[in-house]
C-alpha positions in Angstrom: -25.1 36.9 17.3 -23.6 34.2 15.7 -25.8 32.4 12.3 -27.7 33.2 9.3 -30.5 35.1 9.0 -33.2 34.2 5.7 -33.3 37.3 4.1 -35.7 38.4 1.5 -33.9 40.5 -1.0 -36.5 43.1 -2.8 -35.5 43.7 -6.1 -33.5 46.8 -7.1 -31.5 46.0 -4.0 -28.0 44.8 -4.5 -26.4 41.9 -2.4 -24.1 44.4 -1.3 -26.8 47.0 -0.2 -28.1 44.0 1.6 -25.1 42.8 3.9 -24.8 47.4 4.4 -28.7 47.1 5.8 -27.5 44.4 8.6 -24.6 46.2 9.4 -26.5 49.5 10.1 -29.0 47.5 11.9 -26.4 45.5 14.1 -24.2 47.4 14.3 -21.3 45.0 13.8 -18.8 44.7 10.6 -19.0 41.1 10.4 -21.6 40.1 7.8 -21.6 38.9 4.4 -23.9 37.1 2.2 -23.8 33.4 0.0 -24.3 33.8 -3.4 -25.1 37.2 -5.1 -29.0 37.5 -6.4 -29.5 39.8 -8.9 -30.6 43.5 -8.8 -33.6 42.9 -10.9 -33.9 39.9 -8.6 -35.8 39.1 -5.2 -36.0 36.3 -2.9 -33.9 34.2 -0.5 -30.6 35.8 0.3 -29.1 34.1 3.3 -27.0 36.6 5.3 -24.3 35.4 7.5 -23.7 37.2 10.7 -20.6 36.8 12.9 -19.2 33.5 12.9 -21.8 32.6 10.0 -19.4 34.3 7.6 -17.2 31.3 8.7 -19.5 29.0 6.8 -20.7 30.9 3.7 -18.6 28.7 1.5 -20.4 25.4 2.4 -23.7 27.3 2.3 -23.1 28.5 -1.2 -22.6 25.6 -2.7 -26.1 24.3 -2.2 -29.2 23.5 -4.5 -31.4 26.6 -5.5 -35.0 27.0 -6.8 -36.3 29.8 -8.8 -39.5 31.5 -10.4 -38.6 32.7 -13.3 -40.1 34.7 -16.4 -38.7 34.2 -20.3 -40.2 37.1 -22.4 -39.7 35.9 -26.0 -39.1 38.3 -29.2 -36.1 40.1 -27.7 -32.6 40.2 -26.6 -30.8 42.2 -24.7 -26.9 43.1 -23.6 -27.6 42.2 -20.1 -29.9 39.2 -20.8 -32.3 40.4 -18.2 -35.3 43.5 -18.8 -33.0 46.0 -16.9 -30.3 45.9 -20.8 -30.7 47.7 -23.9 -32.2 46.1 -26.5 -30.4 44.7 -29.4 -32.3 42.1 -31.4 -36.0 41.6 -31.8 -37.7 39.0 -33.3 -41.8 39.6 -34.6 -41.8 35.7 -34.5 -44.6 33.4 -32.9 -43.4 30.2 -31.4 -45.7 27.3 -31.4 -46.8 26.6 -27.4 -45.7 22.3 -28.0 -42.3 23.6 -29.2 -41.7 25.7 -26.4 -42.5 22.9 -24.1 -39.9 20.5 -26.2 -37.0 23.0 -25.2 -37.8 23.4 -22.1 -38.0 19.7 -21.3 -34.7 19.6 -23.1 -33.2 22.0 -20.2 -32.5 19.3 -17.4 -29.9 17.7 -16.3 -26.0 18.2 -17.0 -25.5 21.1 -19.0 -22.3 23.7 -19.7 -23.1 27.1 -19.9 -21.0 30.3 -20.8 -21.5 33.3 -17.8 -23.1 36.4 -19.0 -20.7 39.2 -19.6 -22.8 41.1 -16.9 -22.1 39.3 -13.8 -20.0 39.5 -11.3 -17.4 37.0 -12.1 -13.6 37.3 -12.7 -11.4 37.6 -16.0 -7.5 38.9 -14.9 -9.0 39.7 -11.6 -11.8 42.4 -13.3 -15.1 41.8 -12.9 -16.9 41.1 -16.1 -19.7 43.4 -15.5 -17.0 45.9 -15.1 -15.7 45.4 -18.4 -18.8 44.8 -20.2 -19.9 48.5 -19.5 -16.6 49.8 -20.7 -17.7 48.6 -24.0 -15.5 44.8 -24.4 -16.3 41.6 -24.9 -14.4 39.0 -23.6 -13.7 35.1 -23.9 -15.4 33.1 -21.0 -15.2 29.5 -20.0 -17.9 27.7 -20.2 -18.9 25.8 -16.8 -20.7 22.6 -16.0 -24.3 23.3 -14.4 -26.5 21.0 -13.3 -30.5 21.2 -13.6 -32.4 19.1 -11.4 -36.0 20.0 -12.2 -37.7 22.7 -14.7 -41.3 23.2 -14.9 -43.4 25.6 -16.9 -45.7 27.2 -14.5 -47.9 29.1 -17.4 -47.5 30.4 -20.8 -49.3 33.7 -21.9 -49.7 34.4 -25.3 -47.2 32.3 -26.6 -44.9 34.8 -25.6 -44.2 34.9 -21.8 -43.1 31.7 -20.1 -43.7 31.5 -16.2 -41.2 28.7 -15.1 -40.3 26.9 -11.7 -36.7 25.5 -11.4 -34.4 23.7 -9.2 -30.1 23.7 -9.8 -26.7 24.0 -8.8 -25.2 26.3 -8.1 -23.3 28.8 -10.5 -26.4 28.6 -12.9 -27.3 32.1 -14.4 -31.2 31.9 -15.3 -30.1 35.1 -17.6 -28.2 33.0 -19.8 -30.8 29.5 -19.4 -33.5 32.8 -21.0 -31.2 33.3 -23.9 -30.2 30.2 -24.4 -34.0 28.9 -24.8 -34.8 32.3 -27.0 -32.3 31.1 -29.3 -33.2 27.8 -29.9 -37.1 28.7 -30.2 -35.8 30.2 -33.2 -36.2 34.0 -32.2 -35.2 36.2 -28.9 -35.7 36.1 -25.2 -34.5 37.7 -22.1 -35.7 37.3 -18.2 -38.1 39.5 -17.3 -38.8 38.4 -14.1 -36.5 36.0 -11.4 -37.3 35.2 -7.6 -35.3 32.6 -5.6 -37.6 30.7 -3.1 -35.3 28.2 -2.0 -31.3 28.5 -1.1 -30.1 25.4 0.6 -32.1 24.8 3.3 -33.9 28.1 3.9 -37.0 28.6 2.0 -39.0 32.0 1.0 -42.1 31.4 3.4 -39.8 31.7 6.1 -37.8 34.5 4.8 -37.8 38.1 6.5 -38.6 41.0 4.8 -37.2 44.6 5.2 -40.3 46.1 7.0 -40.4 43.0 9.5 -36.7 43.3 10.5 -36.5 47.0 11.0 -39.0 46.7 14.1 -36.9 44.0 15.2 -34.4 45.2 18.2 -30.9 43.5 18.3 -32.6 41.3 21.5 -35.3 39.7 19.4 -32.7 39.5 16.4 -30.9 37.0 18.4 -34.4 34.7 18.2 -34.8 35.0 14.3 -31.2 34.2 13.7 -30.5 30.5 12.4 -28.0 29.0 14.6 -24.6 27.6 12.9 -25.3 23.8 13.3 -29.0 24.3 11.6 -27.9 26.5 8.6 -25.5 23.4 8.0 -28.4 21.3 8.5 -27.3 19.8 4.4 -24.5 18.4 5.9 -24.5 14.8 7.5 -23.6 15.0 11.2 -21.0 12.6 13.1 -21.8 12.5 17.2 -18.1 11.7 19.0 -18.5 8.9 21.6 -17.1 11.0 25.4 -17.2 14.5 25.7 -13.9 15.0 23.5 -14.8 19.5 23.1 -11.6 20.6 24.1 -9.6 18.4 22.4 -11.8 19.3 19.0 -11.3 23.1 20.1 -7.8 22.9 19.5 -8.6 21.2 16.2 -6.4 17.9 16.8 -7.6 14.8 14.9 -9.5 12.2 16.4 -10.3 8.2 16.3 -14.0 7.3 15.5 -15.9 5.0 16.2 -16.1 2.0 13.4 -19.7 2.6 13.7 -19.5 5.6 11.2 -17.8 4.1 8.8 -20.9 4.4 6.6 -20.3 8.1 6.6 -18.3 10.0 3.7 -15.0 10.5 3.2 -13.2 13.8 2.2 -16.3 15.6 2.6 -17.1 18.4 5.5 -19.6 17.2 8.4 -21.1 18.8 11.3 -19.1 17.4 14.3 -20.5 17.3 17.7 -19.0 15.8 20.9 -21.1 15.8 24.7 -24.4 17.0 22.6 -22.5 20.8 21.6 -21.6 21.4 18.2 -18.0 22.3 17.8 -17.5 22.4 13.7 -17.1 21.3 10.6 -14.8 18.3 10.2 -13.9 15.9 7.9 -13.6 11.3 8.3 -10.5 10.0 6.4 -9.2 6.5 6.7 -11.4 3.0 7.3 -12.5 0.7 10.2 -10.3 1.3 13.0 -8.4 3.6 11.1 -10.9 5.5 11.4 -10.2 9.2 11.9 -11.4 12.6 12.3 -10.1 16.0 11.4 -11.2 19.5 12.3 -11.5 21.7 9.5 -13.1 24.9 11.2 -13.8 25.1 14.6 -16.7 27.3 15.5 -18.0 26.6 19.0 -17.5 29.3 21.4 
């Protein structure tokens, strides 16, 4: 059982609660998951199984899409509805202003992480730290918004919103960032990720669906390697060159893929079986091919 299997996360279920579920229900150590949702959240989590932990990496660095919720007139520590309040705001925002700001959110932006998450000052996790009480100084990181859409606005005061980005982008922080310059508070109140990559909610599997599923019929529902990298261009070797792959030697290329990229990881198949992810380097018959992992049987 070697893939990725399109997870729906529930909310109030950790990422780590949900790699624990497949192990139970696999029985086997080897899982993990690409890129932590949420508690509060729900939605796509891909979960790698076997040799799919192999390629988490490439799968994590992949578009996402979200529906998300922006309650104005508060703030809070966590930037989500889960925190404790500390600023509130009686302030009603005009509906045309909200929709200025939001148009303003697309695009190349940098963006500081919320003290609540799960990435790393000195090797400590900041939520770690934050619940101990401190504060500390975080780099800001470049983000990248591709689309954002307001879905509905209720009251002037909850904002329903659709929207597609990179990866790295806390929706927490986009919430309190857009509270702020509306000239009063917000926090998320509500977050589900319907797209990761190339696996999309309306084929995602729920709890209650994979616990009548027997390890036989998990083997069907499980996304082969090759197709959860399905974002990545693919190079075909000319001859059935397998072995020579397996024992991830580089090889010449055909000049006829010269209009592929450089530097940059590609599915790599040779006699119709996919073998890895490898990577072109030089130009015309220079032309060469490297194995970066190897993952065929």
């Amino acid at each position: 059982m070697d893939g990725v299997v399109n997870f729906f996360k529930p909310a109030g279920m950790t990422s780590h609660d949900a790699v624990h579920f497949f192990r139970k229900l696999l029985g086997i150590k080897k899982i993990g998951h690409t890129g932590t949702l949420d508690p509060m959240a729900s939605g796509v989590l891909p979960v790698c199984i076997g040799k799919g932990t192999r390629i988490a990496e490439y799968l994590t660095d992949t578009r996402k899409e979200y529906i998300g919720e922006l309650t104005l007139g508060s703030k809070t520590d966590t930037l989500d509805s889960t925190g404790t309040v500390l600023d509130s705001s009686e302030i009603t925002v005009d509906e045309s202003k909200i929709n200025i700001v939001f148009s303003n959110y697309r695009g190349k932006i940098h963006q500081i992480p919320p003290m609540y998450s799960a990435r790393k000052v000195d090797g400590k996790k900041l939520y770690e730290l934050a619940r101990q009480g401190l504060v500390m100084d975080r780099q800001s990181r470049e983000i990248e918004i591709y689309e954002m859409e307001i879905l509905n606005i209720l009251e002037n005061q909850r904002i329903i919103f659709r929207t597609k980005c990179s990866k790295g982008t806390y929706i927490r922080t986009i919430c309190d960032d857009i509270g702020d310059a509306l000239g009063t508070f917000g926090h998320m109140s509500f977050l589900m990720r319907t797209q990761a990559g190339g696996f999309l909610i309306n084929d995602s599997l729920g709890i209650e669906t994979l616990k009548d599923f027997n390890k036989d019929d998990l083997e069907k529902i499980i996304t082969p390697l090759d197709k959860a990298l399905s974002h990545l261009k693919a190079v075909e070797l000319d001859g059935d060159r397998f072995d020579k792959l397996l024992n991830g030697l580089t090889s010449r290329v055909s000049s006829r893929h010269n209009d592929l990229p450089r530097f940059t990881p590609l599915r790599v198949y040779s006699g119709n079986k996919f073998v890895g992810i490898g990577i072109l380097s030089g130009e015309g018959s220079d032309l060469s091919l490297k194995m970066e992992k190897v993952l065929a049987r």
